[in-house]
PDB file of C-alpha atoms in Angstrom:
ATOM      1  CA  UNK A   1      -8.933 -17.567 -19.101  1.00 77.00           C
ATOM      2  CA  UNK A   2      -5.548 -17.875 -17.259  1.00 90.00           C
ATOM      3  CA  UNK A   3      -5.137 -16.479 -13.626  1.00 89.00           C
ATOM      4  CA  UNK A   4      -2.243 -14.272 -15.053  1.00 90.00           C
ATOM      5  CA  UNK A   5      -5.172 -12.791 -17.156  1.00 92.00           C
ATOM      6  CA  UNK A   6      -6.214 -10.896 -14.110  1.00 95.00           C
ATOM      7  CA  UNK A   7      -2.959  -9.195 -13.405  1.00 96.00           C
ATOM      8  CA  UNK A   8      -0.459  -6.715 -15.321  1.00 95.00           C
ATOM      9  CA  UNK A   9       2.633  -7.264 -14.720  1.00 94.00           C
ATOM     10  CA  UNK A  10       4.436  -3.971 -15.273  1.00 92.00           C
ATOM     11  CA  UNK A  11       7.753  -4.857 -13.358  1.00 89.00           C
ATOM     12  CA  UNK A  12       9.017  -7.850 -11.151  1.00 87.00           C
ATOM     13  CA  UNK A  13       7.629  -5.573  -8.332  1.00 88.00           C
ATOM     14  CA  UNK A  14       4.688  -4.240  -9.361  1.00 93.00           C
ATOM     15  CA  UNK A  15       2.208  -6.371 -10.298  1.00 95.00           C
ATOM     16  CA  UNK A  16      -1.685  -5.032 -10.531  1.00 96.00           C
ATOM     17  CA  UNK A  17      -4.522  -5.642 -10.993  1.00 97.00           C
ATOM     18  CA  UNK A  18      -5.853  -5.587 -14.353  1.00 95.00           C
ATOM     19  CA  UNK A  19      -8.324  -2.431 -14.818  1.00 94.00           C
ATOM     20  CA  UNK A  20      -7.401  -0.959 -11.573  1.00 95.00           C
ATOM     21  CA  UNK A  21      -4.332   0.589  -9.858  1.00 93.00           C
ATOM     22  CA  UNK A  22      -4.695  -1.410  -6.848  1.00 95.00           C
ATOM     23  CA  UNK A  23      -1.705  -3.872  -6.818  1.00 95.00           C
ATOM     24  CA  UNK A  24      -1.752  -7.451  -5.627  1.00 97.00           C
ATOM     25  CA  UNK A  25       0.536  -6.672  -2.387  1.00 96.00           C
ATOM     26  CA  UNK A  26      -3.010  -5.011  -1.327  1.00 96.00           C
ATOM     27  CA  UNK A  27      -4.955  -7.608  -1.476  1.00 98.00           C
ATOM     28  CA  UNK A  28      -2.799 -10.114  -0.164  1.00 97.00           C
ATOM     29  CA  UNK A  29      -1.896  -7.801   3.073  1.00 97.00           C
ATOM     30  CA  UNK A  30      -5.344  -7.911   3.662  1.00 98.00           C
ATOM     31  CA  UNK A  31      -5.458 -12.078   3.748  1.00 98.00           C
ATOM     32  CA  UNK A  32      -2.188 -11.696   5.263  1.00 97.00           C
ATOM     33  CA  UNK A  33      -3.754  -9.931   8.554  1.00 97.00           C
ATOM     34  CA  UNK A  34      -7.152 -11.930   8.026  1.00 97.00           C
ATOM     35  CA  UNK A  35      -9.725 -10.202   6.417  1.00 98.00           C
ATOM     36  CA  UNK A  36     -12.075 -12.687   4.512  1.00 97.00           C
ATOM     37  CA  UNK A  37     -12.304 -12.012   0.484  1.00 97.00           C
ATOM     38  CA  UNK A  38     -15.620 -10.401   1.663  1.00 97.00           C
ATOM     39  CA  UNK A  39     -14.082  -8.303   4.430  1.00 98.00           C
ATOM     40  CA  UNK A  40     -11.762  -7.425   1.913  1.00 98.00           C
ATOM     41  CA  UNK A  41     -14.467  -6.435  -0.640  1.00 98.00           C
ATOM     42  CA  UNK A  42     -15.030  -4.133   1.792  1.00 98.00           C
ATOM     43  CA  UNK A  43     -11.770  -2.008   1.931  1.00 97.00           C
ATOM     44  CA  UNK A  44     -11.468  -2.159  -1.501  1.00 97.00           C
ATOM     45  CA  UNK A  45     -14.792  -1.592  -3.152  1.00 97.00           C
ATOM     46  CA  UNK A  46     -13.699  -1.244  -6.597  1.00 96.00           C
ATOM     47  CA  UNK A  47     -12.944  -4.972  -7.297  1.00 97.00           C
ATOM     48  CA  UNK A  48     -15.314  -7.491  -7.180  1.00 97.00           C
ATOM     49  CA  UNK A  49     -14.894 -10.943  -5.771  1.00 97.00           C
ATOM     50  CA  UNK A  50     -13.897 -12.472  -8.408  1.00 96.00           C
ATOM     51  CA  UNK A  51     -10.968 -10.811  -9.053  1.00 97.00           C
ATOM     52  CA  UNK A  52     -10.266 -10.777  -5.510  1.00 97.00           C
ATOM     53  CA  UNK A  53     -10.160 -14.746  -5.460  1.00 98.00           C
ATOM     54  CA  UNK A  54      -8.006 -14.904  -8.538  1.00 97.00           C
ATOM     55  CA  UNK A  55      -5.741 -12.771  -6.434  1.00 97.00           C
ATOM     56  CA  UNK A  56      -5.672 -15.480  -3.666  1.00 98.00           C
ATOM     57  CA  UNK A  57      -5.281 -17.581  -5.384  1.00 97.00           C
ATOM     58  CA  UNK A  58      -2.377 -16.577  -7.517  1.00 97.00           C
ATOM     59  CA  UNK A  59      -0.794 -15.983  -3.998  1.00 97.00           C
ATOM     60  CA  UNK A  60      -1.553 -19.664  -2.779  1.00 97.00           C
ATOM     61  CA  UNK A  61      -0.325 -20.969  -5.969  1.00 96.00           C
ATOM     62  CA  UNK A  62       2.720 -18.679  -6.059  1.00 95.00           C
ATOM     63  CA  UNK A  63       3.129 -18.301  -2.229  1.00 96.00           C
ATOM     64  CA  UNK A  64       7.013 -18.823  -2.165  1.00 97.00           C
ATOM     65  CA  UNK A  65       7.486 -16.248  -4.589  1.00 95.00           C
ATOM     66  CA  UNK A  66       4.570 -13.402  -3.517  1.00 96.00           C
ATOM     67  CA  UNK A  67       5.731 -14.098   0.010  1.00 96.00           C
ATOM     68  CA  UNK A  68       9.691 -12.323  -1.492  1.00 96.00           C
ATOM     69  CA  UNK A  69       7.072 -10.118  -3.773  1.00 96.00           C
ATOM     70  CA  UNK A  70       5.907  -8.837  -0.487  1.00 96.00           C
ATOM     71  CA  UNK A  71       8.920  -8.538   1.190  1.00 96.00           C
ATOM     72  CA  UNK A  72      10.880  -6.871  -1.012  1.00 96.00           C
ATOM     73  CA  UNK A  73       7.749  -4.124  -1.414  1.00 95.00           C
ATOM     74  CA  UNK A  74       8.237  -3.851   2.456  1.00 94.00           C
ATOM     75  CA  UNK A  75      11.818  -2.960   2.072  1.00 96.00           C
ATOM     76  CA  UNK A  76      11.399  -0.510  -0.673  1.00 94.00           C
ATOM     77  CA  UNK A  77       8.586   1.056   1.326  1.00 93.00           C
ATOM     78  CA  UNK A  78      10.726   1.541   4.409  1.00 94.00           C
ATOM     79  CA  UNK A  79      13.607   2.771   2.544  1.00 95.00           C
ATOM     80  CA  UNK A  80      11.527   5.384   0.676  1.00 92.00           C
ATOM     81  CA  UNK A  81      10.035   6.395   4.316  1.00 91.00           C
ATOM     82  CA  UNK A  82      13.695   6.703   5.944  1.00 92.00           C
ATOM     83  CA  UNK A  83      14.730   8.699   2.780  1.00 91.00           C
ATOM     84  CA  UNK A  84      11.698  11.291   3.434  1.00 86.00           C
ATOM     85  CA  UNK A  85      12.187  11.346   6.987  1.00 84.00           C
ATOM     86  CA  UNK A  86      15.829  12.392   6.425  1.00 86.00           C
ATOM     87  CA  UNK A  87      15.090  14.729   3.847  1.00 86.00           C
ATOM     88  CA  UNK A  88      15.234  18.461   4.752  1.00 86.00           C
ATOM     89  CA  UNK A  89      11.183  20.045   5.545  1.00 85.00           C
ATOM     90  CA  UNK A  90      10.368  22.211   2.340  1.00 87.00           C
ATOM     91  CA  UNK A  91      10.221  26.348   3.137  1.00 88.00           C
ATOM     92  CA  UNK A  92       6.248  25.866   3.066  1.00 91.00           C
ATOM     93  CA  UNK A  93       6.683  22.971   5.816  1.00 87.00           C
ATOM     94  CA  UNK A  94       8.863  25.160   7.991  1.00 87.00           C
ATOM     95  CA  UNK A  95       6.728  28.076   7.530  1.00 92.00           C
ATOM     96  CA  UNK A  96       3.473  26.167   8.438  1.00 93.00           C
ATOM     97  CA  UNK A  97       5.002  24.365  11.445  1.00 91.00           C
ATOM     98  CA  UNK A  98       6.196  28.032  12.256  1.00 92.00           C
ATOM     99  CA  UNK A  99       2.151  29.049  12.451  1.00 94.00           C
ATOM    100  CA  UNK A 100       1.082  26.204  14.067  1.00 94.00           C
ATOM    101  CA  UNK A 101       3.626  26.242  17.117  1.00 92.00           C
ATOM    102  CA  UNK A 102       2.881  30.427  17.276  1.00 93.00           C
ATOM    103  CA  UNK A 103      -1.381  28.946  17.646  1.00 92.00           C
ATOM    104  CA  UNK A 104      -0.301  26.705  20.064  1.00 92.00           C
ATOM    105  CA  UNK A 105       1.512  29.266  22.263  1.00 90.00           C
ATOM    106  CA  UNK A 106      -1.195  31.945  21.670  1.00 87.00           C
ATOM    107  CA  UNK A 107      -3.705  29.117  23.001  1.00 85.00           C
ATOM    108  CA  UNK A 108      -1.349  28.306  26.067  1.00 84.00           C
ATOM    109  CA  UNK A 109      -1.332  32.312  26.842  1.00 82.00           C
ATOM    110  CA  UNK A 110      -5.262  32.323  26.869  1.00 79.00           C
ATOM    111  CA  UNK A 111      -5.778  29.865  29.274  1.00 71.00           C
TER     112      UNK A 111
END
């Protein structure tokens, strides 16, 4: 078996793991700020070790080339975030923070 074997990968930035929808950049943030493979058994229960090593190791093996894997993801995450916060709230989003501020200022009138 190849280390590839262990991955799909469906685009140049989205590689997964295979069986699971858990992608690489997970596992590898999770080195990335520390966690042992163990640890990171842990926050991701449906792996198993094994596949978490392959993961490592694909990283340490790859490392130039997961570390622009990462950072693009990073990019593409913040630009999706800065495109939601500009968006416009939905009706429903108006009309619940609507309720909630009307709670808050009943609340502040009962005390």
């Amino acid at each position: 078996m190849q280390l590839e074997d262990y991955f799909e990968f469906l685009d140049p930035d989205d590689i997964r793991i295979k069986g699971h929808r858990i992608g690489i950049d997970d596992v590898i943030k999770y080195y990335l700020n520390g966690y042992s493979p163990d640890q990171i058994l842990e926050e991701l229960p449906s792996l198993n070790l094994e596949k978490i090593y392959a993961t490592l190791t694909y990283y340490l093996h790859n490392r130039k080339q997961m570390d622009a894997y990462m950072l693009r993801l990073a990019k593409w995450r913040e630009e999706r975030y800065q495109e939601w916060l500009a968006k416009e709230p939905s009706d429903v989003v108006k009309r619940l923070r609507a309720i909630k501020a009307q709670r808050e200022q009943e609340l502040l009138l009962l005390k």
